[in-house]
Short mmCIF file of C-alpha atoms and ligand atoms in Angstrom, two decimals:
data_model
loop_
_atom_site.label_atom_id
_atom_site.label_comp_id
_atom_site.label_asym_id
_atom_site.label_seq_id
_atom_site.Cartn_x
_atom_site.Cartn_y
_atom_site.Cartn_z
CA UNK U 640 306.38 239.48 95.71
CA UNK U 641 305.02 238.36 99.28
CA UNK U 642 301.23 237.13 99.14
CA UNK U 643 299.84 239.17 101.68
CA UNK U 644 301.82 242.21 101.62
CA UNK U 645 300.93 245.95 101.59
CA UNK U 646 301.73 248.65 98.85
CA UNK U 647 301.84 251.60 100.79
CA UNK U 648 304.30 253.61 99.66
CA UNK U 649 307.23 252.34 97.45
CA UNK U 650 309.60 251.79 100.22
CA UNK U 651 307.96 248.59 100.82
CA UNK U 652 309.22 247.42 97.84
CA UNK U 653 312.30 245.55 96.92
CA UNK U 654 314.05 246.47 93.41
CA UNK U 655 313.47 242.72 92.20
CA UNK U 656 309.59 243.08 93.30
CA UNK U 657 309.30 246.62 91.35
CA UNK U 658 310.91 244.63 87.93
CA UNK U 659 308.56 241.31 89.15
CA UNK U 660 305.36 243.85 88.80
CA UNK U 661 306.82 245.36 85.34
CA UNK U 662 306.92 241.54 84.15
CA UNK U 663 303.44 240.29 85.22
CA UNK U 664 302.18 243.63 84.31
CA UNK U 665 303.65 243.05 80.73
CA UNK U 666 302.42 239.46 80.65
CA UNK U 667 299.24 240.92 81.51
CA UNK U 668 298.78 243.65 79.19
CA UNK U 669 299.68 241.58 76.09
CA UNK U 670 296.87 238.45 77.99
CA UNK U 671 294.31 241.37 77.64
CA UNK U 672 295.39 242.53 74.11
CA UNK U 673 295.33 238.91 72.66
CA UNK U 674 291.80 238.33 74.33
CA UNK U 675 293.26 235.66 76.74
CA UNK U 676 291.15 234.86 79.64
CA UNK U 677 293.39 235.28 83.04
CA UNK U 678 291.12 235.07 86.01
CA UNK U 679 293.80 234.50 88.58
CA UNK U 680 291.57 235.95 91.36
CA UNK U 681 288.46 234.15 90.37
CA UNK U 682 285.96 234.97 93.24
CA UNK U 683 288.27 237.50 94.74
CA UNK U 684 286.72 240.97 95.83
CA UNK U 685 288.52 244.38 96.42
CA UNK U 686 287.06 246.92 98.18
CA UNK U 687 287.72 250.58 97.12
CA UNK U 688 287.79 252.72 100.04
CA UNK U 689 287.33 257.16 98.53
CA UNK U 690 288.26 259.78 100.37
CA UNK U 691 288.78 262.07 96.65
CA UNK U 692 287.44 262.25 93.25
CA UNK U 693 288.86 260.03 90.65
CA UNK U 694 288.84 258.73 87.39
CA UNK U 695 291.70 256.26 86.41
CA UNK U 696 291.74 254.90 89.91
CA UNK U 697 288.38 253.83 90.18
CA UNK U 698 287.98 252.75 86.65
CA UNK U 699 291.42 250.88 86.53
CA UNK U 700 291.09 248.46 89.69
CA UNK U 701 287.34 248.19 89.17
CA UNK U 702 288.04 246.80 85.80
CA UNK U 703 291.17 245.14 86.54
CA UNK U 704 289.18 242.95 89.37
CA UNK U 705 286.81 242.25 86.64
CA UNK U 706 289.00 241.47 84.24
CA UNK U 707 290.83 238.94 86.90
CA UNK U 708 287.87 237.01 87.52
CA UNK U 709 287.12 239.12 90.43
CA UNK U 710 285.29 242.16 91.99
CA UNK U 711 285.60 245.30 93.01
CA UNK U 712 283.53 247.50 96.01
CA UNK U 713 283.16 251.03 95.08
CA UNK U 714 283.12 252.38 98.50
CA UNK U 715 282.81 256.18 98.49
CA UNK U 716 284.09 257.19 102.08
CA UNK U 717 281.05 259.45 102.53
CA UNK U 718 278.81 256.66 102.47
CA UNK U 719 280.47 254.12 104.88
CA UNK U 720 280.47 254.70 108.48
CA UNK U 721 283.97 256.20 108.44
CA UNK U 722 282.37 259.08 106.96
CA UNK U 723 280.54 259.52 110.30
CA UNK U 724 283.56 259.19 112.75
CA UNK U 725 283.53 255.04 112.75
CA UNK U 726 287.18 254.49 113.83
CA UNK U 727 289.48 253.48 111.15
CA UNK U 728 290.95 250.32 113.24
CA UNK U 729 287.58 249.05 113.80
CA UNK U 730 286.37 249.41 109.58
CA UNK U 731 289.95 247.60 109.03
CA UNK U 732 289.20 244.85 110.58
CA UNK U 733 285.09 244.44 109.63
CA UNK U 734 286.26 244.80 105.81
CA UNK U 735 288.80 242.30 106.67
CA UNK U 736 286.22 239.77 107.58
CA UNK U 737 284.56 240.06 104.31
CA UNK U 738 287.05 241.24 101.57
CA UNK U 739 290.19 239.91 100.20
CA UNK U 740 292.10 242.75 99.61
CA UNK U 741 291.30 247.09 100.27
CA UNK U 742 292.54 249.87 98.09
CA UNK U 743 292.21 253.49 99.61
CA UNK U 744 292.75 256.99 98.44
CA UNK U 745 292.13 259.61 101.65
CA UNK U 746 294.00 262.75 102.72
CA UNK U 747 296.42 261.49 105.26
CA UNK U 748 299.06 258.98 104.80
CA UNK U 749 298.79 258.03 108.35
CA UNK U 750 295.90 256.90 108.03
CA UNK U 751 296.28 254.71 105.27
CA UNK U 752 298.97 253.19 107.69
CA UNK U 753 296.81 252.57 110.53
CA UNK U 754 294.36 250.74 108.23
CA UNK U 755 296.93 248.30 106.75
CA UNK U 756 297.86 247.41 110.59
CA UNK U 757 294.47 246.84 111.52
CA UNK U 758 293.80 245.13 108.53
CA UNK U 759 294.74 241.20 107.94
CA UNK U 760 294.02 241.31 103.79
CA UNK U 761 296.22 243.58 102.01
CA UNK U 762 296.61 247.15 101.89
CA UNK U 763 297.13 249.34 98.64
CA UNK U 764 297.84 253.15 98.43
CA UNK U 765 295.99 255.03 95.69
CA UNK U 766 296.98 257.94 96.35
CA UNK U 767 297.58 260.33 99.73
CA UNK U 768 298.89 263.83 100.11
CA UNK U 769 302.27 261.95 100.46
CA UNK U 770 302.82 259.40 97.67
CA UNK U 771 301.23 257.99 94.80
CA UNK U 772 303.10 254.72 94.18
CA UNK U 773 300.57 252.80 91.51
CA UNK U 774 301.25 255.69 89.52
CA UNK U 775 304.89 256.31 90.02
CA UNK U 776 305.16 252.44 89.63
CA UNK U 777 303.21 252.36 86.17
CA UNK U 778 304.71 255.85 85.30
CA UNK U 779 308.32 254.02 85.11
CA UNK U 780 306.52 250.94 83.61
CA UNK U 781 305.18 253.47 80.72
CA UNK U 782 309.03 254.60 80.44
CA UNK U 783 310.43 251.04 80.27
CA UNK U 784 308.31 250.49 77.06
CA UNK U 785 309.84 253.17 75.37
CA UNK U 786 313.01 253.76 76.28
CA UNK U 787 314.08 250.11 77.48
CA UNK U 788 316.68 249.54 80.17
CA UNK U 789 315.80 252.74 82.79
CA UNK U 790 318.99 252.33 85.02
CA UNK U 791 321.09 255.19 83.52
CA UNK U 792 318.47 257.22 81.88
CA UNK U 793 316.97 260.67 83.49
CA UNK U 794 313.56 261.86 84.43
CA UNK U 795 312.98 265.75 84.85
CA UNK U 796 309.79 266.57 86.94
CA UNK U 797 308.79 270.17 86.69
CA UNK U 798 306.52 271.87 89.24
CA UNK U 799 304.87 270.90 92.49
CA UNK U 800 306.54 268.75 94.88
CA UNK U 801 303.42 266.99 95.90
CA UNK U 802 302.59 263.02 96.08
CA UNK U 803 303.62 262.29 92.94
CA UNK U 804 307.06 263.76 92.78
CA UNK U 805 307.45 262.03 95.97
CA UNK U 806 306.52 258.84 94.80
CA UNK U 807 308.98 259.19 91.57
CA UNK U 808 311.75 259.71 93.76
CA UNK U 809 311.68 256.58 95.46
CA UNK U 810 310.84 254.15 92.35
CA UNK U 811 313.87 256.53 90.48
CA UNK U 812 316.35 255.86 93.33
CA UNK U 813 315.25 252.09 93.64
CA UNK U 814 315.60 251.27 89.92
CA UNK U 815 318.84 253.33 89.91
CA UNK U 816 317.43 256.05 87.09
CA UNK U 817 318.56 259.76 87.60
CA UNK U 818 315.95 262.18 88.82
CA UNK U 819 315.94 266.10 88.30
CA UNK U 820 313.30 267.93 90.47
CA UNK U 821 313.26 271.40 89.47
CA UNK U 822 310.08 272.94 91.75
CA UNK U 823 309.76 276.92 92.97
CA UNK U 824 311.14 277.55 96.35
CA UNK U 825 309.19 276.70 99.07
CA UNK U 826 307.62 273.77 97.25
CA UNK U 827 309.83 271.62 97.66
CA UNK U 828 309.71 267.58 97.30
CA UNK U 829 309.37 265.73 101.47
CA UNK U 830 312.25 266.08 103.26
CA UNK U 831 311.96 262.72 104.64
CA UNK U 832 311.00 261.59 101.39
CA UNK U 833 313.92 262.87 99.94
CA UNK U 834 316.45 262.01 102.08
CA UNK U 835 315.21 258.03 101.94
CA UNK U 836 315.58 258.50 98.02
CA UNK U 837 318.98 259.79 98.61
CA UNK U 838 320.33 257.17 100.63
CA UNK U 839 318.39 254.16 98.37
CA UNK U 840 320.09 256.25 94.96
CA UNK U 841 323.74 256.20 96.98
CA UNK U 842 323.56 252.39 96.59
CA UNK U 843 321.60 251.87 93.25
CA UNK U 844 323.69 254.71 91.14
CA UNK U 845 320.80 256.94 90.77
CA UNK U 846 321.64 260.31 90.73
CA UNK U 847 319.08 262.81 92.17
CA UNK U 848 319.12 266.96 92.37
CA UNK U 849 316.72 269.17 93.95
CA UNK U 850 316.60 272.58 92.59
CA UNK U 851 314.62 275.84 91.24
CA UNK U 852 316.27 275.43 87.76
CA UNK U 853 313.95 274.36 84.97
CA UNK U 854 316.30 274.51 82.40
CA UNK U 855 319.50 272.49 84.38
CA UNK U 856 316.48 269.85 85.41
CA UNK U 857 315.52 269.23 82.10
CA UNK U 858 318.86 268.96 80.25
CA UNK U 859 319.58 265.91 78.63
CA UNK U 860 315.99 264.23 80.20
CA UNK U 861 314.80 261.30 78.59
CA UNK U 862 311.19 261.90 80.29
CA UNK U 863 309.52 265.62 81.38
CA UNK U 864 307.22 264.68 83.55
CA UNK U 865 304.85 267.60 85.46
CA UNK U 866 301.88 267.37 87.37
CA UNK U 867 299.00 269.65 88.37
CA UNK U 868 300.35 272.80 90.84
CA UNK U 869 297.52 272.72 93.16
CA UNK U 870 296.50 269.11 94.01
CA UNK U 871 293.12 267.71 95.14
CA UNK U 872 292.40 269.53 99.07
CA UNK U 873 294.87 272.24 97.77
CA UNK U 874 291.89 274.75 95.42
CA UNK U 875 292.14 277.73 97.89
CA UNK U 876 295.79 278.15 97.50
CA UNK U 877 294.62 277.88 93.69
CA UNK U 878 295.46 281.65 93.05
CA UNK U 879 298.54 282.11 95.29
CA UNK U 880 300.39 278.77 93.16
CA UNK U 881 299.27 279.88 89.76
CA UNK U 882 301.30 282.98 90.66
CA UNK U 883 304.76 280.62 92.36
CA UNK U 884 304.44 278.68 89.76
CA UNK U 885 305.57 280.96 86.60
CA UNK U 886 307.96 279.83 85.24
CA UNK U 887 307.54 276.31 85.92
CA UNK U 888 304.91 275.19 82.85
CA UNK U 889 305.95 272.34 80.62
CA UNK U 890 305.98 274.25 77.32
CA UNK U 891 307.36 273.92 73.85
CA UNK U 892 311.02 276.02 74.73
CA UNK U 893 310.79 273.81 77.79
CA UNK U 894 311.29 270.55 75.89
CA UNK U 895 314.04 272.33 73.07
CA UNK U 896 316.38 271.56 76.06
CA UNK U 897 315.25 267.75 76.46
CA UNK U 898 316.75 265.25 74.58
CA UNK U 899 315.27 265.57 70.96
CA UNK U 900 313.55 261.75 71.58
CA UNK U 901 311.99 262.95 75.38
CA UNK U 902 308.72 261.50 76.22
CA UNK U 903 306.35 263.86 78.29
CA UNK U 904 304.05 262.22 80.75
CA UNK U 905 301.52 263.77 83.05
CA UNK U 906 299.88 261.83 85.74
CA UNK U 907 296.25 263.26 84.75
CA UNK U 908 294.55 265.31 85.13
CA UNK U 909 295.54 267.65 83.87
CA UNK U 910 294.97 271.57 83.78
CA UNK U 911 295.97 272.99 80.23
CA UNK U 912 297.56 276.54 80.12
CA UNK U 913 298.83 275.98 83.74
CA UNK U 914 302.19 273.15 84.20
CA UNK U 915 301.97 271.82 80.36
CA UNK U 916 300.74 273.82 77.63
CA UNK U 917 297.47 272.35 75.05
CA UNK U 918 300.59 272.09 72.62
CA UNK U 919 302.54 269.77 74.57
CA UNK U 920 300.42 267.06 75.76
CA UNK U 921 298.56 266.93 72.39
CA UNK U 922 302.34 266.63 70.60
CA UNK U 923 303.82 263.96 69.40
CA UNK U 924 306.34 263.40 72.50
CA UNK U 925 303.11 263.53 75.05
CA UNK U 926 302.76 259.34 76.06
CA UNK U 927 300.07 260.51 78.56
CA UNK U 928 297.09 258.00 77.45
CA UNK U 929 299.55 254.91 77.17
CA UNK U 930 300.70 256.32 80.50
CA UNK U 931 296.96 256.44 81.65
CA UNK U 932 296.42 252.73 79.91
CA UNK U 933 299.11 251.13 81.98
CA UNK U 934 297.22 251.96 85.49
CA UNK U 935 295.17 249.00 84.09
CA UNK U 936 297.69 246.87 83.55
CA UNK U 937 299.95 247.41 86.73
CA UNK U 938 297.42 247.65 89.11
CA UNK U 939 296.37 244.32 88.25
CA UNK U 940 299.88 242.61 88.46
CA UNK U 941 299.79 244.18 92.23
CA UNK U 942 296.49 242.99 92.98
CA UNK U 943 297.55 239.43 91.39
CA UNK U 944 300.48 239.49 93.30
CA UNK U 945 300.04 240.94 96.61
CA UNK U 946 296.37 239.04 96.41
CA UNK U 947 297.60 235.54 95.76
CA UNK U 948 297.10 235.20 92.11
CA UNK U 949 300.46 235.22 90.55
N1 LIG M 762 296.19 259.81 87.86
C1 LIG M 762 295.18 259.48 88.70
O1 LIG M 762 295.34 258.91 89.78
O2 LIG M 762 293.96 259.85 88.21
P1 LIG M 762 292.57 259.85 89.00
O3 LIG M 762 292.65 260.96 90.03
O4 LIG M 762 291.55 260.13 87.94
O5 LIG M 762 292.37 258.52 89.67
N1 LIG M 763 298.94 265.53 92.68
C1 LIG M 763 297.60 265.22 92.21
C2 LIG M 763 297.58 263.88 91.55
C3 LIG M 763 296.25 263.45 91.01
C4 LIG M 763 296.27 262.09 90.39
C5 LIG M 763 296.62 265.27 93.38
O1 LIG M 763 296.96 264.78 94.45
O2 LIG M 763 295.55 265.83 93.21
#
């Protein structure tokens, strides 16, 4: 993977970069278990641009910078000057003159893309209303350690089509695993979104359906894989989804149709009672803190990677 390069959305990646993260990521993970110092961006800073709340994103890059040999800026977007109108092409390129590399989680994708243009360090996504590729990214990573090869198998995501569904359709389609979005209508996945995912699945052998069919999604699904049904900007439409939404919860009948082996993962957070039931993601199938874990340990093969350091 090319020193200097963005992670904006997964479409900048090749397939052989998405594996390349999986390995260092591994290499990583097992560096950390062992206790094995691996400061490969000794003297290195991040800064962490916040537009939204978050837990595992802060945490897991801070830490992962730390654990690198480096350092990472908490910078909560109502603080900075960008809070207060400063242009986002002008705090792209002062950052640029003192950081090595920006994360950013804000509202609009857009935006995210004007600040990696401006910016001459690199650029990574975590998280917009469109995508949410560190997660999708370490989401498939998660699934590689249990189920192995992922070309062939079949992921069933159940509920919103928000930035994370959006995000799993392009790392499904690019590693060539099948994808089964079953959402209510009217929520559907990004067109354009979808249609890229399409045409990348035509050529890897991924197979990908769109529908309002829980039980046809999650047929034969390796992983069931739902996220919240409101998403962070999205609480006043709170009551109108929780009412779309029946029928769409992650439940114990749910995974009967899954394959009898099925991991569940859930991005986090997560909102009990509402897409996965208290049952489910406290079960045995539910991988959703090794899922959590892994953030860690893909986010720093990216930041190795696109920051010079592997
Ligand atoms: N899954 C995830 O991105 O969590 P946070 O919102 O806590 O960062
Ligand atoms: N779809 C959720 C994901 C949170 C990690 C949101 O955008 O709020």
């Amino acid at each position: 993977m090319v020193k200097g390069k963005d992670l904006l959305s997964i479409s900048d990646l090749t397939v052989e970069e998405v594996y390349r993260i999986f390995e260092v990521a591994k290499d990583l993970k097992a560096k950390q278990k062992r206790g094995e110092q691996h400061h490969l961006l000794r003297g290195k800073t991040l800064g962490m641009i916040f537009q939204k709340a978050s837990t595992r994103t802060r945490v897991s890059f801070e830490v992962g910078m730390w654990q690198l040999g480096g350092q990472g800026l908490f910078l909560g977007a109502s603080d900075l000057q960008i809070g207060r109108g400063e242009p986002v092409k002008d705090t792209a390129r002062v950052l640029s003159r003192y950081l090595d590399g920006i994360m950013i989680r804000t509202f609009s994708h857009a935006e995210v893309e004007e600040l990696a243009r401006y910016a001459d360090i690199p650029v990574i996504n975590g998280l917009t209303d469109l995508l949410h590729p560190c997660q999708a990214l370490t989401d498939l990573f998660t699934a590689s350690e249990y189920k192995g090869e992922l070309k062939g198998r079949k992921l069933a995501y159940i509920g919103d089509g928000n930035n994370m569904v959006n995000a799993l359709l392009q790392v499904c389609a690019k590693v060539g695993m099948d994808i089964a979005v079953a959402t209510p209508q009217g929520y559907e996945p990004d067109g354009a979104i979808l249609a890229e995912a399409r045409a990348v699945a035509a050529k890897s052998g991924s197979n990908i359906t769109v529908s309002k069919h829980v039980s046809a999604a999650v047929a034969e699904a390796d992983v069931v894989y739902t996220d919240v049904w409101a998403s962070m900007g999205q609480e006043s439409e709170q009551v109108v989804r929780m009412r779309d939404f029946d029928g769409f919860q992650v439940n114990r009948g749910v995974m009967k149709l899954a394959k009898p082996d099925a991991i569940v993962m859930h991005c986090l957070p997560a909102h009990r009672g509402e897409e996965i039931t208290d049952e489910v993601i406290e079960g045995p199938q539910s991988v959703v803190f090794d899922e959590a874990e892994n953030r860690l340990h893909v986010q720093k093969a990216i930041l190795a990677l696109v920051m010079g350091g592997a």
